[in-house]
């Protein structure tokens, strides 16, 4: 039998991965180099990277178009309050636990949501998120409809607090991208892409479609929960109407679609663009929303595979190579 | 030795009966050809066997194990590999990765073993030269070959083929016929739906003719083709051509 040689990454991939690692190290030094106003703002960017990466995993690889991921963002944010303010756990250490709590919430919700398909799944996830919000807003210790404050970090020097939050957010962002990248490189990841392309053909090829989708749903819930926990640390307050807002889903869809769905790089590009637009224009009020909409429409019309997918994604160059090349 | 037993399969689409009490058995190393006019229920039969569709009544048994309640992916892992009449490639994956999905999932193989099975499936179907192309870029005939490659990469004991020969030139058809004969010789049980009757009769041990969901003839190919019921169903069209060819 002839030798079968399969390679996973070209030179471009190795350069890209090294560059990404270097960038993460550089970003880690930011609290020593720039003011805490800047790092405080950059936390938003990292949150965007996390939620876009997770939504892309869900929709771009799992084919699960959810409009209800704010359920997990809100759950993660509220879990920090519950664990830290009421449970006495250090607020920063509460972040991984809050992510886990959001992931646990995804287990029962997945059984409800997975009864639905396509457009019904999208609407169903939104309805579930509304239910989670309504239930949360009934809980007295969590401040009911008016929300709660993260009082347990008031002892920290503000600069130190922002720096810790920043590092945590950077770690969650780098960790999310790395985790999704590693997952997509595995056998399961390849199967996910197959499911996204054609679920029926995937089943016919022996892929456990349901199991793979549930795995993706649980990972996305956990990751989005971690983002919610960071949001809580960064804003120091949570309100049902803000952390459970469907606006988060709109952000996720915008970033992923504009950046390039079904690629690892796309959501990062989308998050950068969205963050930039928000920084430049959020003071403008309605004009900001109009420009966001215009950008979205323009990209969908001119570059249907998103900014990354329609440019670099068309070449064989990839920062995060996941393919298999048969030599 | 693998045996596929289909017993009393029945399925309706609305008022339309598309599988009406279909029964047969197929042993390892044997090939069954399925013919019948368009809309007779041939693809439906394949879907019922592969698990893509559930029957209202009847059972599918593989090696003495009743798989009627098993999902399509489970049946694939148990050894039922199939192609689709209208190809369904994983368009964003490469041709090699398409086969790799099947080797990993359906075949339960990992790494080198999976690479080897996928690569062998491409060699067998003549797709090796397109291994690193995106499957979405393949023309129709190569998409059909990819269907076969994917089914083979799962390492099936029962292979279900749905009109993979249409549109091939005579030399290409020759290659396909030899491939299927080779697979049957290697011990696979093969069910092949095809309108090109002269190709079928070269390969199959028995022929089954469906019309409006019913088996109207089943047995020795020459006997089936010669039967009055079969000739009436075709009203002298495609099948005549096939026999003439
Ligand atoms: N999913 C479906 N829903 C409704 N009717 C269907 C479906 N699939 C097939 N049919 C109908 O069932 C009949 C048999 O179809 P099929 O098995 O594809 O026939 P064949 O493969 O013999 O041409 C046809 O009349 C077809 O229109
Ligand atoms: Mg058909």
Coordinates of C-alpha atoms in Angstrom, one line a residue, chain A:
Chain A
X1 CA 0.0 0.0 0.0
X2 CA 1.3 3.5 -0.9
X3 CA 2.0 5.8 2.0
X4 CA -0.7 8.3 2.7
X5 CA 0.6 11.6 3.8
X6 CA -1.7 14.3 5.2
X7 CA -0.6 17.7 6.3
X8 CA -2.6 20.1 8.4
X9 CA -0.9 23.5 8.1
X10 CA 1.2 25.4 5.6
X11 CA 3.9 28.0 6.3
X12 CA 1.2 30.7 6.3
X13 CA -0.6 28.9 9.1
X14 CA 2.5 28.6 11.2
X15 CA 3.3 32.3 10.7
X16 CA -0.3 33.2 11.4
X17 CA -0.5 31.2 14.6
X18 CA 2.8 32.6 15.8
X19 CA 1.7 36.1 15.1
X20 CA -1.6 35.5 16.9
X21 CA 0.3 34.2 19.9
X22 CA 2.7 37.2 19.9
X23 CA -0.3 39.6 19.6
X24 CA -1.9 38.0 22.7
X25 CA 1.4 38.4 24.6
X26 CA 1.6 42.1 23.5
X27 CA -2.0 42.7 24.6
X28 CA -1.2 41.2 28.0
X29 CA 1.3 44.0 28.6
X30 CA -1.3 46.7 27.9
X31 CA -2.1 47.5 31.6
X32 CA 1.5 48.5 32.0
X33 CA 1.6 50.6 28.9
X34 CA -1.8 52.4 28.6
X35 CA -4.3 54.1 30.9
X36 CA -7.0 52.0 32.6
X37 CA -9.6 53.9 30.5
X38 CA -8.2 52.3 27.5
X39 CA -7.9 48.8 29.0
X40 CA -11.5 49.2 30.4
X41 CA -12.7 49.9 26.8
X42 CA -10.7 47.0 25.4
X43 CA -12.5 44.6 27.6
X44 CA -15.6 45.3 25.4
X45 CA -13.5 44.2 22.4
X46 CA -12.6 41.0 24.1
X47 CA -16.2 40.3 25.0
X48 CA -17.2 40.9 21.4
X49 CA -14.5 38.4 20.2
X50 CA -15.8 35.8 22.7
X51 CA -19.5 36.1 21.8
X52 CA -18.8 36.3 18.1
X53 CA -16.5 33.3 18.2
X54 CA -19.1 31.3 20.2
X55 CA -22.0 32.3 17.9
X56 CA -19.9 31.4 14.9
X57 CA -19.3 28.0 16.4
X58 CA -23.0 27.6 16.9
X59 CA -24.3 28.9 13.6
X60 CA -21.2 28.6 11.3
X61 CA -20.2 25.1 12.3
X62 CA -23.2 23.6 14.0
X63 CA -25.8 25.1 11.7
X64 CA -27.7 26.3 14.8
X65 CA -28.9 29.8 14.2
X66 CA -29.8 31.0 17.7
X67 CA -31.2 34.4 18.6
X68 CA -31.2 33.5 22.3
X69 CA -27.5 33.4 23.3
X70 CA -28.2 36.4 25.6
X71 CA -29.7 33.8 28.0
X72 CA -26.2 32.5 28.7
X73 CA -24.6 36.0 28.7
X74 CA -27.2 37.1 31.3
X75 CA -26.8 33.9 33.2
X76 CA -23.0 34.3 33.4
X77 CA -23.4 37.9 34.5
X78 CA -25.9 37.1 37.2
X79 CA -24.0 34.0 38.3
X80 CA -21.1 36.3 39.3
X81 CA -23.5 38.3 41.5
X82 CA -24.9 35.1 43.0
X83 CA -21.5 33.5 43.6
X84 CA -19.6 36.6 44.8
X85 CA -22.1 38.8 46.5
X86 CA -24.2 36.0 48.0
X87 CA -21.7 33.1 47.9
X88 CA -18.7 35.0 49.2
X89 CA -16.5 33.8 46.4
X90 CA -13.8 36.2 45.0
X91 CA -15.5 37.9 42.1
X92 CA -12.6 37.1 39.7
X93 CA -12.5 33.5 40.7
X94 CA -16.3 33.4 40.2
X95 CA -15.8 33.9 36.4
X96 CA -15.0 30.3 35.5
X97 CA -17.7 29.0 37.9
X98 CA -20.2 31.4 36.3
X99 CA -19.3 30.1 32.8
X100 CA -19.8 26.6 34.1
X101 CA -23.2 27.6 35.5
X102 CA -24.2 29.0 32.1
X103 CA -23.1 25.8 30.5
X104 CA -25.2 23.8 32.9
X105 CA -28.2 25.9 32.1
X106 CA -27.6 25.0 28.4
X107 CA -28.2 21.3 29.2
X108 CA -32.0 21.5 29.9
X109 CA -32.5 24.3 27.5
X110 CA -30.9 22.3 24.7
X111 CA -33.5 19.6 25.1
X112 CA -36.3 22.2 24.7
X113 CA -34.6 24.1 21.8
X114 CA -33.6 21.0 19.9
X115 CA -37.2 20.0 19.4
X116 CA -37.3 22.9 16.9
X117 CA -35.6 23.3 13.6
X118 CA -34.5 26.2 11.3
X119 CA -36.5 29.4 11.8
X120 CA -38.5 27.8 14.6
X121 CA -35.3 27.0 16.4
X122 CA -34.2 30.7 16.1
X123 CA -37.5 32.0 17.5
X124 CA -37.6 29.2 20.1
X125 CA -34.2 30.2 21.5
X126 CA -35.3 33.8 21.7
X127 CA -38.4 32.8 23.6
X128 CA -36.3 30.7 26.0
X129 CA -34.0 33.6 26.6
X130 CA -37.0 35.8 27.5
X131 CA -38.2 33.2 29.9
X132 CA -34.8 33.0 31.6
X133 CA -34.9 36.8 31.9
X134 CA -38.4 36.8 33.3
X135 CA -37.5 34.2 35.9
X136 CA -34.3 35.9 36.9
X137 CA -36.2 39.2 37.3
X138 CA -38.4 37.4 39.9
X139 CA -35.5 36.5 42.2
X140 CA -35.4 38.9 45.2
X141 CA -31.8 38.5 46.2
X142 CA -30.7 39.3 42.6
X143 CA -32.6 42.6 42.7
X144 CA -35.6 41.6 40.7
X145 CA -36.3 43.9 37.7
X146 CA -33.9 46.6 38.8
X147 CA -30.8 44.4 38.9
X148 CA -27.9 44.2 41.3
X149 CA -24.4 45.7 41.9
X150 CA -21.1 43.8 42.2
X151 CA -20.3 45.2 45.6
X152 CA -17.5 42.7 46.3
X153 CA -14.9 44.4 44.2
X154 CA -15.1 47.8 45.8
X155 CA -12.1 47.0 48.0
X156 CA -9.8 46.8 45.0
X157 CA -7.8 49.8 43.8
X158 CA -9.7 50.8 40.6
X159 CA -6.6 50.5 38.4
X160 CA -5.9 47.0 39.8
X161 CA -9.5 46.0 39.4
X162 CA -9.5 47.1 35.8
X163 CA -6.2 45.4 35.1
X164 CA -7.5 42.1 36.6
X165 CA -10.7 42.3 34.6
X166 CA -8.7 43.1 31.4
X167 CA -6.4 40.1 31.8
X168 CA -9.3 37.9 32.6
X169 CA -11.1 39.1 29.5
X170 CA -8.0 38.7 27.3
X171 CA -7.6 35.1 28.7
X172 CA -11.2 34.3 28.0
X173 CA -11.0 35.7 24.5
X174 CA -7.7 33.9 23.7
X175 CA -9.0 30.8 25.3
X176 CA -12.3 30.9 23.4
X177 CA -10.6 31.3 20.0
X178 CA -8.0 28.6 20.9
X179 CA -10.7 26.2 22.1
X180 CA -12.8 26.6 19.0
X181 CA -9.8 26.3 16.8
X182 CA -8.7 23.1 18.4
X183 CA -12.2 21.7 18.4
X184 CA -12.6 22.4 14.7
X185 CA -9.3 20.7 13.9
X186 CA -10.5 17.4 15.5
X187 CA -12.5 14.7 13.9
X188 CA -15.6 16.2 15.6
X189 CA -14.8 19.6 14.2
X190 CA -14.6 18.1 10.7
X191 CA -18.0 16.4 11.3
X192 CA -19.5 19.7 12.4
X193 CA -18.5 21.4 9.2
X194 CA -20.1 18.5 7.3
X195 CA -23.3 18.9 9.3
X196 CA -23.3 22.6 8.5
X197 CA -23.0 21.8 4.8
X198 CA -25.5 19.0 4.7
X199 CA -27.0 17.4 7.8
X200 CA -28.8 14.6 5.9
X201 CA -25.6 13.6 4.1
X202 CA -23.7 13.8 7.4
X203 CA -26.1 11.3 9.0
X204 CA -25.8 9.0 5.9
X205 CA -22.0 9.1 6.5
X206 CA -22.5 8.0 10.0
X207 CA -22.1 11.3 11.9
X208 CA -23.9 11.5 15.2
X209 CA -25.6 14.8 14.3
X210 CA -27.6 15.4 17.4
X211 CA -24.7 14.7 19.7
X212 CA -22.4 17.0 17.8
X213 CA -24.9 19.8 17.8
X214 CA -25.5 19.4 21.5
X215 CA -21.8 19.6 22.2
X216 CA -21.6 22.8 20.3
X217 CA -24.6 24.2 22.0
X218 CA -23.1 23.5 25.5
X219 CA -19.7 24.9 24.5
X220 CA -21.3 28.1 23.1
X221 CA -23.4 28.5 26.3
X222 CA -20.4 28.1 28.5
X223 CA -18.3 30.6 26.5
X224 CA -21.0 33.1 26.2
X225 CA -21.6 32.7 29.9
X226 CA -17.9 33.6 30.5
X227 CA -18.4 36.7 28.4
X228 CA -21.4 37.6 30.5
X229 CA -19.3 37.2 33.7
X230 CA -16.7 39.6 32.2
X231 CA -19.4 42.1 31.4
X232 CA -20.5 42.0 35.0
X233 CA -17.0 42.6 36.2
X234 CA -16.5 45.4 33.8
X235 CA -19.7 47.3 34.4
X236 CA -20.1 46.3 38.1
X237 CA -23.9 46.1 37.7
X238 CA -26.3 43.8 36.0
X239 CA -29.9 44.5 34.9
X240 CA -32.2 42.0 33.3
X241 CA -33.1 44.4 30.5
X242 CA -29.4 44.9 29.5
X243 CA -27.7 41.5 30.1
X244 CA -30.6 39.6 28.7
X245 CA -31.2 42.0 25.8
X246 CA -31.8 40.5 22.3
X247 CA -29.5 43.3 21.2
X248 CA -26.6 40.9 22.1
X249 CA -27.8 38.5 19.5
X250 CA -28.0 41.3 16.9
X251 CA -24.3 42.1 17.7
X252 CA -23.3 38.5 17.4
X253 CA -25.0 38.0 14.1
X254 CA -23.6 41.3 12.8
X255 CA -20.0 40.5 13.7
X256 CA -20.1 36.9 12.4
X257 CA -21.9 37.7 9.2
X258 CA -19.8 40.8 8.4
X259 CA -16.6 39.1 9.4
X260 CA -17.2 35.8 7.7
X261 CA -19.3 32.9 9.0
X262 CA -17.8 29.5 9.2
X263 CA -14.2 30.7 9.6
X264 CA -12.2 31.1 12.8
X265 CA -10.8 34.5 11.7
X266 CA -14.1 36.0 10.5
X267 CA -15.7 36.6 13.9
X268 CA -12.5 38.3 15.1
X269 CA -12.4 40.6 12.1
X270 CA -16.1 41.3 12.7
X271 CA -15.5 42.0 16.4
X272 CA -12.8 44.4 15.5
X273 CA -14.9 46.2 13.0
X274 CA -17.9 46.4 15.3
X275 CA -15.8 47.6 18.2
X276 CA -14.3 50.3 16.0
X277 CA -17.6 51.5 14.7
X278 CA -19.0 51.6 18.2
X279 CA -16.0 53.6 19.5
X280 CA -16.2 56.0 16.6
X281 CA -19.9 56.5 16.3
X282 CA -21.8 55.5 19.5
X283 CA -22.0 59.1 20.5
X284 CA -24.0 59.8 17.4
X285 CA -27.2 58.2 18.4
X286 CA -29.4 56.9 15.6
X287 CA -26.8 57.7 13.0
X288 CA -24.7 55.0 14.6
X289 CA -27.4 52.4 14.0
X290 CA -28.0 53.5 10.4
X291 CA -24.3 53.2 9.7
X292 CA -24.2 49.7 11.3
X293 CA -27.1 48.7 9.2
X294 CA -25.5 50.1 6.0
X295 CA -22.3 48.3 6.7
X296 CA -24.2 45.1 7.3
X297 CA -26.1 45.4 4.1
X298 CA -23.1 46.4 2.0
X299 CA -21.0 43.5 3.2
X300 CA -23.9 41.0 2.6
X301 CA -24.3 42.3 -0.9
X302 CA -20.7 42.9 -1.9
X303 CA -18.9 40.2 0.0
X304 CA -21.5 37.5 0.9
X305 CA -18.9 35.3 2.7
X306 CA -18.0 38.2 4.9
X307 CA -14.9 40.4 5.0
X308 CA -12.5 37.6 5.8
X309 CA -14.3 34.9 3.8
X310 CA -14.5 37.0 0.7
X311 CA -10.9 38.1 0.7
X312 CA -8.2 36.1 2.5
X313 CA -10.6 33.2 3.0
X314 CA -10.7 32.6 -0.7
X315 CA -7.0 32.0 -0.8
X316 CA -5.3 29.1 0.8
X317 CA -3.9 31.4 3.4
X318 CA -5.3 30.8 6.9
X319 CA -4.2 32.1 10.3
X320 CA -5.9 29.2 11.9
X321 CA -5.5 26.3 9.5
X322 CA -8.0 23.5 10.1
X323 CA -7.9 21.7 6.7
X324 CA -6.4 18.4 5.7
X325 CA -4.2 18.3 2.6
X326 CA -3.6 14.9 1.0
X327 CA -0.1 14.8 -0.5

